[in-house]
């Protein structure tokens, strides 16, 4: 875990009307690590994810991405087609609501295969085999490959979205509350799955969650946000067990057990 | 003897912002040094800061003042100032920690929880052997330990801590929930680790276990009350 960062943001600032959504935010992400961004609703964590992934341009500051060849790209200065290509291949985005990412009128297998086709895969048998393999990895029965996602439960939809995202072997995945809105038992299964899938070498993840227990389970490092600022950042267990900032102490003391 | 762990002038004060900024000094001017093959047991009354020192050595608590030097890949790394990724590297290769309580992922079997901590070879083979040595019967290996008894969970935790053969091992009450038979197993495991050259820091209230593993005691006293 040494060497240059994969993604670096410096001095991010963004104002919605008079509300500061992001202020003086610096973020670094290295290959193969998971960084959790925690905070209450409205603290700016989802806005930060949207800015880091290039979907929203900040008023101030920049986000730089280092590609596999070592070239540095300013994410917000990239031409739109280049950014789209990045999102289809090297990057992935897991939304809280899988319907934002999935095509509900296309079969489960089609949803997974589509990202491969967008990368240039053309051989039907190969694409179907890859889709089948990924459905298995996210514990969706092979028999469901031709079913439409609308027949799936919430937990299955989330697992399908993860398969669709990881099939292209992205190096960088953004996750926005991936376990939000799911039953506790379904959450546990999904957490275990995420943990094993992203522990593979070279996948780096920025995970937004309001659930401190999720951050503790998955993340190497954590950043705590309040009113658009990162008020504390560091090793996950150190920040959660020995919080220094008043807001982090409040956040940690407010949960039953994390 | 090679010094594996050394603190210099270590101090730690908790500031409780939710209690009006109350300051609670817990560690003051701690100079501890542990060599390869040596086991140092922390002693002192409740509230003397034994657990706080242990957690600080692991980087789980942040030291305010002083150094925590850990011999990592032949060089001294200061845990008190190292960045998070450096601390994770030290934990992966050099520094093991057995806490009192098992905190694990739901759905992962006892065997996998232990095996994933192995640093070389087939983790599952080593994990199976360690679990057997700790009298965890094979029928439990495939089951997630959430439903295990306190003593069984503690032994899973011990297996997790010992499987990696870290050069430095921190043991927080390793036998608190164990019966006499399993206490004896743990004593033998600690002695074997010392023979391999492992430097060990332990907290243990059981006098028999303490006498059986300690080469030296490090006595701590509570800090003065908050100013």
CSV table of C-alpha atoms in Angstrom, one decimal:
chain,number,residue,atom,x,y,z
A,1,UNK,CA,0.0,0.0,0.0
A,2,UNK,CA,2.7,2.4,-0.9
A,3,UNK,CA,3.3,4.4,-4.0
A,4,UNK,CA,1.2,7.1,-5.6
A,5,UNK,CA,-2.5,7.6,-4.8
A,6,UNK,CA,-5.2,6.4,-7.3
A,7,UNK,CA,-7.5,9.4,-6.6
A,8,UNK,CA,-6.6,12.7,-5.0
A,9,UNK,CA,-8.9,15.6,-4.3
A,10,UNK,CA,-7.6,18.9,-3.0
A,11,UNK,CA,-9.5,21.9,-1.6
A,12,UNK,CA,-12.9,20.9,-2.8
A,13,UNK,CA,-15.5,23.6,-2.2
A,14,UNK,CA,-19.1,23.7,-3.4
A,15,UNK,CA,-22.1,25.9,-2.4
A,16,UNK,CA,-25.8,25.2,-3.0
A,17,UNK,CA,-27.3,28.7,-2.9
A,18,UNK,CA,-26.1,29.9,0.5
A,19,UNK,CA,-25.5,26.4,1.9
A,20,UNK,CA,-21.9,25.2,1.9
A,21,UNK,CA,-22.1,21.6,0.7
A,22,UNK,CA,-18.4,21.0,0.6
A,23,UNK,CA,-15.6,23.1,2.2
A,24,UNK,CA,-11.9,22.6,2.1
A,25,UNK,CA,-12.2,18.9,1.5
A,26,UNK,CA,-9.0,16.8,0.7
A,27,UNK,CA,-9.3,13.1,0.0
A,28,UNK,CA,-6.7,10.6,-1.0
A,29,UNK,CA,-7.4,7.0,-2.1
A,30,UNK,CA,-4.7,4.4,-2.7
A,31,UNK,CA,-5.0,1.2,-4.7
A,32,UNK,CA,-6.7,-1.8,-2.9
A,33,UNK,CA,-8.0,0.2,0.1
A,34,UNK,CA,-11.5,1.0,1.2
A,35,UNK,CA,-12.2,4.5,2.5
A,36,UNK,CA,-15.5,5.1,4.4
A,37,UNK,CA,-17.1,8.5,4.5
A,38,UNK,CA,-19.5,8.8,7.4
A,39,UNK,CA,-21.7,11.5,8.8
A,40,UNK,CA,-25.3,12.3,9.3
A,41,UNK,CA,-27.8,13.0,6.6
A,42,UNK,CA,-27.0,16.4,5.1
A,43,UNK,CA,-23.3,16.3,6.1
A,44,UNK,CA,-22.3,16.3,2.4
A,45,UNK,CA,-21.0,12.8,2.1
A,46,UNK,CA,-23.1,11.9,-1.0
A,47,UNK,CA,-22.3,15.2,-2.6
A,48,UNK,CA,-18.6,14.4,-2.0
A,49,UNK,CA,-19.0,11.0,-3.7
A,50,UNK,CA,-20.8,12.7,-6.7
A,51,UNK,CA,-17.9,15.2,-7.0
A,52,UNK,CA,-15.2,12.6,-6.6
A,53,UNK,CA,-16.7,10.5,-9.4
A,54,UNK,CA,-16.9,13.5,-11.7
A,55,UNK,CA,-20.7,13.7,-11.9
A,56,UNK,CA,-20.8,17.1,-10.3
A,57,UNK,CA,-18.3,19.9,-10.7
A,58,UNK,CA,-17.1,21.7,-7.6
A,59,UNK,CA,-16.8,25.5,-7.3
A,60,UNK,CA,-13.3,25.1,-6.1
A,61,UNK,CA,-10.5,22.5,-6.0
A,62,UNK,CA,-9.8,19.5,-8.2
A,63,UNK,CA,-10.0,15.7,-8.3
A,64,UNK,CA,-7.1,13.9,-10.0
A,65,UNK,CA,-7.2,10.2,-11.1
A,66,UNK,CA,-4.1,8.2,-12.0
A,67,UNK,CA,-4.8,5.7,-14.8
A,68,UNK,CA,-3.2,2.3,-15.2
A,69,UNK,CA,-0.5,3.8,-17.4
A,70,UNK,CA,0.4,6.3,-14.7
A,71,UNK,CA,-1.1,9.3,-16.4
A,72,UNK,CA,-2.8,11.8,-14.2
A,73,UNK,CA,-6.3,13.1,-15.3
A,74,UNK,CA,-8.2,16.1,-13.9
A,75,UNK,CA,-11.6,14.4,-13.5
A,76,UNK,CA,-13.6,17.6,-14.1
A,77,UNK,CA,-11.5,18.7,-17.1
A,78,UNK,CA,-12.0,15.4,-18.9
A,79,UNK,CA,-14.2,15.4,-22.0
A,80,UNK,CA,-17.6,13.9,-21.3
A,81,UNK,CA,-17.1,10.8,-23.5
A,82,UNK,CA,-13.8,10.0,-21.8
A,83,UNK,CA,-15.4,10.2,-18.4
A,84,UNK,CA,-18.3,8.0,-19.6
A,85,UNK,CA,-15.8,5.5,-20.9
A,86,UNK,CA,-14.1,5.5,-17.5
A,87,UNK,CA,-17.4,4.9,-15.7
A,88,UNK,CA,-18.1,2.0,-18.0
A,89,UNK,CA,-14.8,0.2,-17.5
A,90,UNK,CA,-12.2,1.3,-14.9
A,91,UNK,CA,-14.7,2.7,-12.5
A,92,UNK,CA,-17.9,1.5,-11.0
A,93,UNK,CA,-20.7,3.1,-9.1
A,94,UNK,CA,-23.0,1.2,-6.7
A,95,UNK,CA,-26.1,3.2,-5.9
A,96,UNK,CA,-28.3,2.9,-2.8
A,97,UNK,CA,-31.2,2.2,-5.1
A,98,UNK,CA,-30.1,-0.4,-7.6
A,99,UNK,CA,-32.9,0.7,-10.0
A,100,UNK,CA,-30.7,3.7,-10.7
A,101,UNK,CA,-28.1,1.5,-12.3
A,102,UNK,CA,-30.0,-1.5,-13.6
A,103,UNK,CA,-32.3,-1.8,-16.6
A,104,UNK,CA,-35.5,-3.2,-15.3
A,105,UNK,CA,-36.7,-4.3,-18.7
A,106,UNK,CA,-33.6,-6.3,-19.5
A,107,UNK,CA,-32.8,-9.8,-18.1
A,108,UNK,CA,-30.5,-10.3,-15.1
A,109,UNK,CA,-27.9,-11.8,-17.4
A,110,UNK,CA,-28.3,-8.9,-19.9
A,111,UNK,CA,-27.7,-6.4,-17.1
A,112,UNK,CA,-24.4,-8.0,-16.3
A,113,UNK,CA,-23.4,-8.7,-19.9
A,114,UNK,CA,-24.2,-5.1,-21.0
A,115,UNK,CA,-21.2,-3.6,-19.3
A,116,UNK,CA,-18.9,-6.2,-21.0
A,117,UNK,CA,-20.5,-5.4,-24.4
A,118,UNK,CA,-19.9,-1.7,-23.7
A,119,UNK,CA,-16.3,-2.5,-23.3
A,120,UNK,CA,-16.3,-4.3,-26.7
A,121,UNK,CA,-17.0,-7.9,-25.8
A,122,UNK,CA,-19.0,-9.4,-28.7
A,123,UNK,CA,-18.9,-13.2,-28.3
A,124,UNK,CA,-22.4,-14.2,-27.0
A,125,UNK,CA,-21.2,-17.4,-25.3
A,126,UNK,CA,-18.4,-15.7,-23.5
A,127,UNK,CA,-20.6,-12.8,-22.3
A,128,UNK,CA,-23.3,-15.3,-21.1
A,129,UNK,CA,-20.6,-17.4,-19.3
A,130,UNK,CA,-19.2,-14.3,-17.6
A,131,UNK,CA,-22.7,-13.2,-16.5
A,132,UNK,CA,-23.4,-16.7,-15.2
A,133,UNK,CA,-20.1,-16.7,-13.3
A,134,UNK,CA,-20.9,-13.3,-11.7
A,135,UNK,CA,-24.4,-14.2,-10.8
A,136,UNK,CA,-22.9,-17.2,-8.9
A,137,UNK,CA,-20.4,-14.9,-7.2
A,138,UNK,CA,-23.2,-12.7,-5.9
A,139,UNK,CA,-25.2,-15.8,-4.9
A,140,UNK,CA,-28.0,-15.4,-7.5
A,141,UNK,CA,-29.3,-18.8,-8.7
A,142,UNK,CA,-28.2,-19.5,-12.3
A,143,UNK,CA,-31.9,-20.3,-13.2
A,144,UNK,CA,-32.7,-16.6,-12.7
A,145,UNK,CA,-30.4,-15.5,-15.5
A,146,UNK,CA,-33.2,-14.8,-18.0
A,147,UNK,CA,-35.6,-13.3,-15.4
A,148,UNK,CA,-36.3,-9.6,-15.3
A,149,UNK,CA,-35.0,-7.7,-12.3
A,150,UNK,CA,-38.5,-6.6,-11.4
A,151,UNK,CA,-39.1,-10.1,-10.1
A,152,UNK,CA,-36.1,-9.8,-7.7
A,153,UNK,CA,-36.2,-8.9,-4.0
A,154,UNK,CA,-34.4,-5.7,-2.8
A,155,UNK,CA,-31.4,-7.7,-1.6
A,156,UNK,CA,-31.1,-9.6,-4.9
A,157,UNK,CA,-31.4,-6.4,-6.9
A,158,UNK,CA,-28.5,-4.9,-4.9
A,159,UNK,CA,-26.4,-8.1,-5.5
A,160,UNK,CA,-27.2,-7.9,-9.2
A,161,UNK,CA,-26.1,-4.3,-9.3
A,162,UNK,CA,-22.8,-5.3,-7.7
A,163,UNK,CA,-22.3,-8.1,-10.3
A,164,UNK,CA,-23.0,-5.6,-13.0
A,165,UNK,CA,-20.5,-3.2,-11.6
A,166,UNK,CA,-17.7,-5.6,-10.9
A,167,UNK,CA,-17.9,-7.7,-14.1
A,168,UNK,CA,-15.5,-5.3,-15.9
A,169,UNK,CA,-12.9,-5.6,-13.0
A,170,UNK,CA,-12.9,-1.9,-12.1
A,171,UNK,CA,-10.0,-0.5,-10.1
A,172,UNK,CA,-12.1,2.1,-8.4
A,173,UNK,CA,-15.6,1.7,-7.1
A,174,UNK,CA,-17.8,4.3,-5.5
A,175,UNK,CA,-20.6,3.0,-3.2
A,176,UNK,CA,-23.4,5.1,-1.9
A,177,UNK,CA,-25.1,3.5,1.1
A,178,UNK,CA,-25.1,0.0,-0.5
A,179,UNK,CA,-26.8,-1.6,2.4
A,180,UNK,CA,-29.3,1.2,3.1
A,181,UNK,CA,-32.9,0.2,3.0
A,182,UNK,CA,-32.4,-3.5,3.4
A,183,UNK,CA,-33.4,-5.8,6.2
A,184,UNK,CA,-30.8,-6.5,8.8
A,185,UNK,CA,-30.4,-10.2,7.7
A,186,UNK,CA,-30.1,-9.2,4.1
A,187,UNK,CA,-27.6,-6.5,5.0
A,188,UNK,CA,-25.3,-9.0,6.8
A,189,UNK,CA,-25.2,-11.2,3.7
A,190,UNK,CA,-24.5,-8.3,1.5
A,191,UNK,CA,-21.7,-6.9,3.8
A,192,UNK,CA,-20.0,-10.3,3.8
A,193,UNK,CA,-20.2,-10.4,0.0
A,194,UNK,CA,-18.9,-6.9,-0.5
A,195,UNK,CA,-16.0,-7.7,1.9
A,196,UNK,CA,-14.9,-10.8,0.1
A,197,UNK,CA,-15.4,-9.3,-3.4
A,198,UNK,CA,-13.4,-6.1,-2.8
A,199,UNK,CA,-10.7,-7.8,-0.7
A,200,UNK,CA,-9.3,-8.9,-4.1
A,201,UNK,CA,-6.2,-7.1,-5.1
A,202,UNK,CA,-6.4,-3.8,-6.8
A,203,UNK,CA,-10.0,-2.8,-6.1
A,204,UNK,CA,-10.2,0.6,-4.3
A,205,UNK,CA,-13.5,1.7,-2.8
A,206,UNK,CA,-14.9,4.9,-1.6
A,207,UNK,CA,-17.9,4.0,0.6
A,208,UNK,CA,-20.5,6.4,1.8
A,209,UNK,CA,-22.5,5.2,4.8
A,210,UNK,CA,-24.3,6.6,7.8
A,211,UNK,CA,-23.8,3.2,9.5
A,212,UNK,CA,-20.7,3.2,11.6
A,213,UNK,CA,-20.8,-0.5,12.1
A,214,UNK,CA,-20.6,-1.0,8.3
A,215,UNK,CA,-17.6,1.3,8.1
A,216,UNK,CA,-15.9,-0.6,10.9
A,217,UNK,CA,-16.5,-3.9,9.2
A,218,UNK,CA,-15.3,-2.9,5.8
A,219,UNK,CA,-13.1,0.2,5.7
A,220,UNK,CA,-9.4,0.6,6.3
A,221,UNK,CA,-9.7,4.3,6.7
A,222,UNK,CA,-12.5,6.6,7.6
A,223,UNK,CA,-13.4,10.3,7.1
A,224,UNK,CA,-16.0,11.9,9.3
A,225,UNK,CA,-18.0,14.7,7.7
A,226,UNK,CA,-20.0,17.5,9.3
A,227,UNK,CA,-21.6,20.4,7.4
A,228,UNK,CA,-19.5,19.8,4.3
A,229,UNK,CA,-16.2,19.5,6.1
A,230,UNK,CA,-14.0,16.5,7.0
A,231,UNK,CA,-13.7,17.0,10.7
A,232,UNK,CA,-11.6,13.9,11.5
A,233,UNK,CA,-9.9,11.2,9.4
A,234,UNK,CA,-7.6,8.3,10.1
A,235,UNK,CA,-7.4,4.6,10.7
A,236,UNK,CA,-11.0,3.3,11.1
A,237,UNK,CA,-10.7,1.6,14.5
A,238,UNK,CA,-8.7,4.4,15.9
A,239,UNK,CA,-11.2,7.1,14.9
A,240,UNK,CA,-14.1,5.0,16.2
A,241,UNK,CA,-12.5,3.8,19.4
A,242,UNK,CA,-10.6,7.0,20.3
A,243,UNK,CA,-12.5,9.8,18.5
A,244,UNK,CA,-10.8,13.2,19.0
A,245,UNK,CA,-13.3,15.7,17.5
A,246,UNK,CA,-16.5,16.6,19.4
A,247,UNK,CA,-18.7,15.6,16.5
A,248,UNK,CA,-17.1,12.2,16.1
A,249,UNK,CA,-17.4,11.6,19.9
A,250,UNK,CA,-21.1,12.4,19.6
A,251,UNK,CA,-21.6,10.2,16.5
A,252,UNK,CA,-19.8,7.2,18.1
A,253,UNK,CA,-21.6,7.6,21.4
A,254,UNK,CA,-25.0,7.8,19.7
A,255,UNK,CA,-24.9,4.2,18.4
A,256,UNK,CA,-25.6,1.2,20.6
A,257,UNK,CA,-22.6,-0.8,19.5
A,258,UNK,CA,-20.3,-0.3,16.6
B,1,UNK,CA,18.7,-9.2,22.9
B,2,UNK,CA,17.0,-7.4,20.1
B,3,UNK,CA,14.5,-4.8,21.3
B,4,UNK,CA,11.3,-5.3,19.4
B,5,UNK,CA,9.1,-2.7,21.1
B,6,UNK,CA,10.0,0.4,23.0
B,7,UNK,CA,8.0,3.4,24.2
B,8,UNK,CA,9.5,6.7,25.3
B,9,UNK,CA,7.8,9.3,27.4
B,10,UNK,CA,4.4,8.0,26.3
B,11,UNK,CA,1.4,10.0,27.6
B,12,UNK,CA,-2.3,9.8,26.9
B,13,UNK,CA,-5.2,12.0,28.1
B,14,UNK,CA,-8.8,11.5,27.1
B,15,UNK,CA,-10.7,14.7,26.4
B,16,UNK,CA,-14.5,14.1,26.8
B,17,UNK,CA,-16.1,16.8,24.7
B,18,UNK,CA,-19.6,15.5,25.6
B,19,UNK,CA,-18.7,16.1,29.3
B,20,UNK,CA,-17.7,19.8,28.9
B,21,UNK,CA,-14.2,19.0,27.8
B,22,UNK,CA,-13.3,17.0,30.9
B,23,UNK,CA,-9.7,15.8,30.7
B,24,UNK,CA,-8.8,12.4,32.0
B,25,UNK,CA,-5.0,11.7,32.1
B,26,UNK,CA,-4.5,7.9,31.8
B,27,UNK,CA,-0.9,7.4,30.8
B,28,UNK,CA,2.1,9.5,31.8
B,29,UNK,CA,5.7,9.1,30.9
B,30,UNK,CA,5.6,5.4,30.1
B,31,UNK,CA,9.0,3.9,29.2
B,32,UNK,CA,8.5,0.2,28.3
B,33,UNK,CA,10.9,-1.9,26.4
B,34,UNK,CA,10.3,-5.6,25.3
B,35,UNK,CA,12.9,-7.8,23.7
B,36,UNK,CA,12.6,-10.8,21.3
B,37,UNK,CA,11.6,-13.9,23.2
B,38,UNK,CA,10.5,-12.0,26.3
B,39,UNK,CA,7.0,-11.7,27.8
B,40,UNK,CA,6.2,-8.6,29.9
B,41,UNK,CA,3.0,-8.6,31.9
B,42,UNK,CA,1.4,-5.3,32.7
B,43,UNK,CA,0.2,-5.1,36.3
B,44,UNK,CA,-1.5,-2.5,38.5
B,45,UNK,CA,-4.9,-1.7,39.9
B,46,UNK,CA,-8.0,-1.2,37.8
B,47,UNK,CA,-7.8,2.2,36.2
B,48,UNK,CA,-4.0,2.2,36.1
B,49,UNK,CA,-4.2,2.3,32.2
B,50,UNK,CA,-3.1,-1.2,31.3
B,51,UNK,CA,-5.7,-1.6,28.6
B,52,UNK,CA,-5.1,2.0,27.4
B,53,UNK,CA,-1.4,1.3,27.0
B,54,UNK,CA,-2.1,-2.0,25.2
B,55,UNK,CA,-4.5,-0.3,22.8
B,56,UNK,CA,-2.0,2.6,22.2
B,57,UNK,CA,0.7,0.1,21.4
B,58,UNK,CA,-1.5,-1.4,18.7
B,59,UNK,CA,-2.4,2.1,17.3
B,60,UNK,CA,-6.1,1.6,18.3
B,61,UNK,CA,-5.8,4.6,20.6
B,62,UNK,CA,-3.8,7.7,19.6
B,63,UNK,CA,-0.8,8.6,21.7
B,64,UNK,CA,-0.7,12.3,22.6
B,65,UNK,CA,3.0,12.6,23.6
B,66,UNK,CA,6.0,10.3,23.1
B,67,UNK,CA,7.0,7.5,20.9
B,68,UNK,CA,5.9,3.9,20.3
B,69,UNK,CA,8.7,2.2,18.4
B,70,UNK,CA,8.0,-1.1,16.8
B,71,UNK,CA,10.7,-3.1,15.0
B,72,UNK,CA,9.0,-3.6,11.6
B,73,UNK,CA,11.0,-5.2,8.7
B,74,UNK,CA,14.2,-4.5,10.5
B,75,UNK,CA,13.5,-0.8,11.2
B,76,UNK,CA,11.8,1.1,14.0
B,77,UNK,CA,8.4,2.5,13.0
B,78,UNK,CA,6.8,5.0,15.4
B,79,UNK,CA,3.2,4.0,15.8
B,80,UNK,CA,2.4,7.3,17.5
B,81,UNK,CA,3.1,9.3,14.3
B,82,UNK,CA,2.8,6.7,11.5
B,83,UNK,CA,0.1,7.3,8.9
B,84,UNK,CA,-2.9,4.8,8.8
B,85,UNK,CA,-1.5,2.8,5.9
B,86,UNK,CA,1.8,2.3,7.7
B,87,UNK,CA,0.1,1.2,10.9
B,88,UNK,CA,-1.9,-1.3,8.8
B,89,UNK,CA,1.3,-2.7,7.3
B,90,UNK,CA,2.8,-3.1,10.8
B,91,UNK,CA,-0.3,-4.9,12.0
B,92,UNK,CA,-0.3,-7.2,8.9
B,93,UNK,CA,3.4,-8.2,9.1
B,94,UNK,CA,4.6,-7.5,12.6
B,95,UNK,CA,2.2,-6.8,15.4
B,96,UNK,CA,-0.6,-9.1,16.5
B,97,UNK,CA,-3.3,-8.4,19.0
B,98,UNK,CA,-5.7,-10.7,20.9
B,99,UNK,CA,-8.5,-8.7,22.4
B,100,UNK,CA,-10.9,-10.0,25.0
B,101,UNK,CA,-13.8,-10.1,22.7
B,102,UNK,CA,-14.4,-11.5,19.2
B,103,UNK,CA,-15.7,-9.0,16.7
B,104,UNK,CA,-16.3,-10.7,13.4
B,105,UNK,CA,-18.3,-10.6,10.2
B,106,UNK,CA,-21.7,-12.4,10.2
B,107,UNK,CA,-21.9,-15.6,8.2
B,108,UNK,CA,-18.1,-16.3,8.1
B,109,UNK,CA,-17.2,-19.7,9.6
B,110,UNK,CA,-14.8,-20.1,12.5
B,111,UNK,CA,-12.3,-21.8,10.3
B,112,UNK,CA,-12.3,-19.0,7.7
B,113,UNK,CA,-12.1,-16.3,10.4
B,114,UNK,CA,-8.9,-17.9,11.7
B,115,UNK,CA,-7.5,-19.0,8.3
B,116,UNK,CA,-7.7,-15.5,6.7
B,117,UNK,CA,-5.2,-14.2,9.3
B,118,UNK,CA,-2.5,-16.6,8.2
B,119,UNK,CA,0.5,-15.0,6.6
B,120,UNK,CA,1.9,-17.9,4.6
B,121,UNK,CA,1.0,-21.3,3.3
B,122,UNK,CA,-2.5,-22.9,3.5
B,123,UNK,CA,-4.3,-20.9,6.1
B,124,UNK,CA,-7.0,-23.6,6.4
B,125,UNK,CA,-4.6,-26.4,7.4
B,126,UNK,CA,-2.9,-24.2,10.0
B,127,UNK,CA,-6.3,-22.9,11.3
B,128,UNK,CA,-7.6,-26.5,11.7
B,129,UNK,CA,-4.5,-27.5,13.6
B,130,UNK,CA,-4.7,-24.5,15.9
B,131,UNK,CA,-8.4,-24.9,16.6
B,132,UNK,CA,-7.9,-28.6,17.4
B,133,UNK,CA,-5.0,-27.6,19.8
B,134,UNK,CA,-7.4,-25.2,21.5
B,135,UNK,CA,-10.0,-27.9,21.8
B,136,UNK,CA,-12.5,-26.5,19.4
B,137,UNK,CA,-14.0,-29.7,17.9
B,138,UNK,CA,-14.1,-30.1,14.2
B,139,UNK,CA,-17.9,-30.0,14.0
B,140,UNK,CA,-17.8,-26.3,15.1
B,141,UNK,CA,-15.2,-25.2,12.4
B,142,UNK,CA,-17.8,-24.7,9.7
B,143,UNK,CA,-20.1,-22.6,11.9
B,144,UNK,CA,-19.9,-18.8,12.3
B,145,UNK,CA,-18.9,-18.2,16.0
B,146,UNK,CA,-21.6,-15.7,16.8
B,147,UNK,CA,-23.5,-18.4,18.7
B,148,UNK,CA,-20.4,-19.9,20.4
B,149,UNK,CA,-19.9,-19.6,24.2
B,150,UNK,CA,-17.6,-16.9,25.6
B,151,UNK,CA,-14.8,-19.4,26.1
B,152,UNK,CA,-15.1,-20.8,22.6
B,153,UNK,CA,-15.1,-17.3,21.1
B,154,UNK,CA,-12.0,-16.4,23.2
B,155,UNK,CA,-10.2,-19.5,21.8
B,156,UNK,CA,-11.2,-18.5,18.2
B,157,UNK,CA,-9.7,-15.1,19.0
B,158,UNK,CA,-6.5,-16.7,20.3
B,159,UNK,CA,-6.2,-18.9,17.2
B,160,UNK,CA,-6.7,-15.7,15.0
B,161,UNK,CA,-3.9,-14.0,17.0
B,162,UNK,CA,-1.4,-16.9,17.0
B,163,UNK,CA,-1.8,-18.2,13.4
B,164,UNK,CA,0.1,-15.3,11.9
B,165,UNK,CA,3.3,-15.9,14.0
B,166,UNK,CA,3.8,-12.1,14.3
B,167,UNK,CA,7.2,-11.1,15.8
B,168,UNK,CA,5.3,-9.1,18.4
B,169,UNK,CA,2.1,-10.2,20.1
B,170,UNK,CA,-0.2,-8.2,22.5
B,171,UNK,CA,-2.5,-10.3,24.7
B,172,UNK,CA,-5.3,-8.7,26.6
B,173,UNK,CA,-6.7,-11.1,29.2
B,174,UNK,CA,-6.1,-14.2,27.0
B,175,UNK,CA,-7.4,-16.7,29.5
B,176,UNK,CA,-10.2,-14.7,31.2
B,177,UNK,CA,-13.1,-17.0,30.0
B,178,UNK,CA,-11.1,-20.3,29.8
B,179,UNK,CA,-11.2,-23.4,32.0
B,180,UNK,CA,-8.1,-24.9,33.5
B,181,UNK,CA,-7.5,-27.3,30.7
B,182,UNK,CA,-7.6,-24.5,28.0
B,183,UNK,CA,-5.6,-22.1,30.2
B,184,UNK,CA,-2.8,-24.7,30.2
B,185,UNK,CA,-3.0,-24.9,26.4
B,186,UNK,CA,-2.6,-21.1,26.1
B,187,UNK,CA,0.3,-21.1,28.5
B,188,UNK,CA,2.1,-23.7,26.3
B,189,UNK,CA,1.3,-21.6,23.2
B,190,UNK,CA,2.8,-18.5,24.8
B,191,UNK,CA,5.9,-20.4,25.8
B,192,UNK,CA,6.3,-21.9,22.3
B,193,UNK,CA,5.9,-18.4,20.8
B,194,UNK,CA,8.7,-17.1,23.2
B,195,UNK,CA,11.0,-19.9,22.0
B,196,UNK,CA,10.4,-18.7,18.5
B,197,UNK,CA,11.5,-15.3,19.5
B,198,UNK,CA,8.1,-13.6,19.8
B,199,UNK,CA,8.1,-10.5,22.0
B,200,UNK,CA,4.9,-10.5,24.1
B,201,UNK,CA,3.1,-7.9,26.1
B,202,UNK,CA,0.2,-9.2,28.2
B,203,UNK,CA,-2.5,-8.2,30.6
B,204,UNK,CA,-3.6,-11.1,32.8
B,205,UNK,CA,-5.2,-11.1,36.2
B,206,UNK,CA,-4.9,-14.8,36.7
B,207,UNK,CA,-1.9,-15.1,39.0
B,208,UNK,CA,-1.1,-18.7,37.9
B,209,UNK,CA,-1.1,-17.8,34.2
B,210,UNK,CA,0.9,-14.7,34.9
B,211,UNK,CA,3.6,-16.6,36.9
B,212,UNK,CA,3.7,-19.2,34.1
B,213,UNK,CA,4.3,-16.8,31.2
B,214,UNK,CA,5.9,-13.6,32.6
B,215,UNK,CA,9.6,-12.9,32.4
B,216,UNK,CA,9.1,-9.5,33.9
B,217,UNK,CA,6.3,-7.4,35.3
B,218,UNK,CA,5.7,-3.8,34.3
B,219,UNK,CA,3.8,-2.1,37.1
B,220,UNK,CA,1.5,0.8,36.4
B,221,UNK,CA,-0.1,3.3,38.8
B,222,UNK,CA,-3.1,5.5,38.1
B,223,UNK,CA,-2.4,9.0,36.9
B,224,UNK,CA,-3.3,11.9,39.3
B,225,UNK,CA,-6.9,13.0,39.0
B,226,UNK,CA,-7.8,15.5,36.4
B,227,UNK,CA,-6.7,19.1,37.0
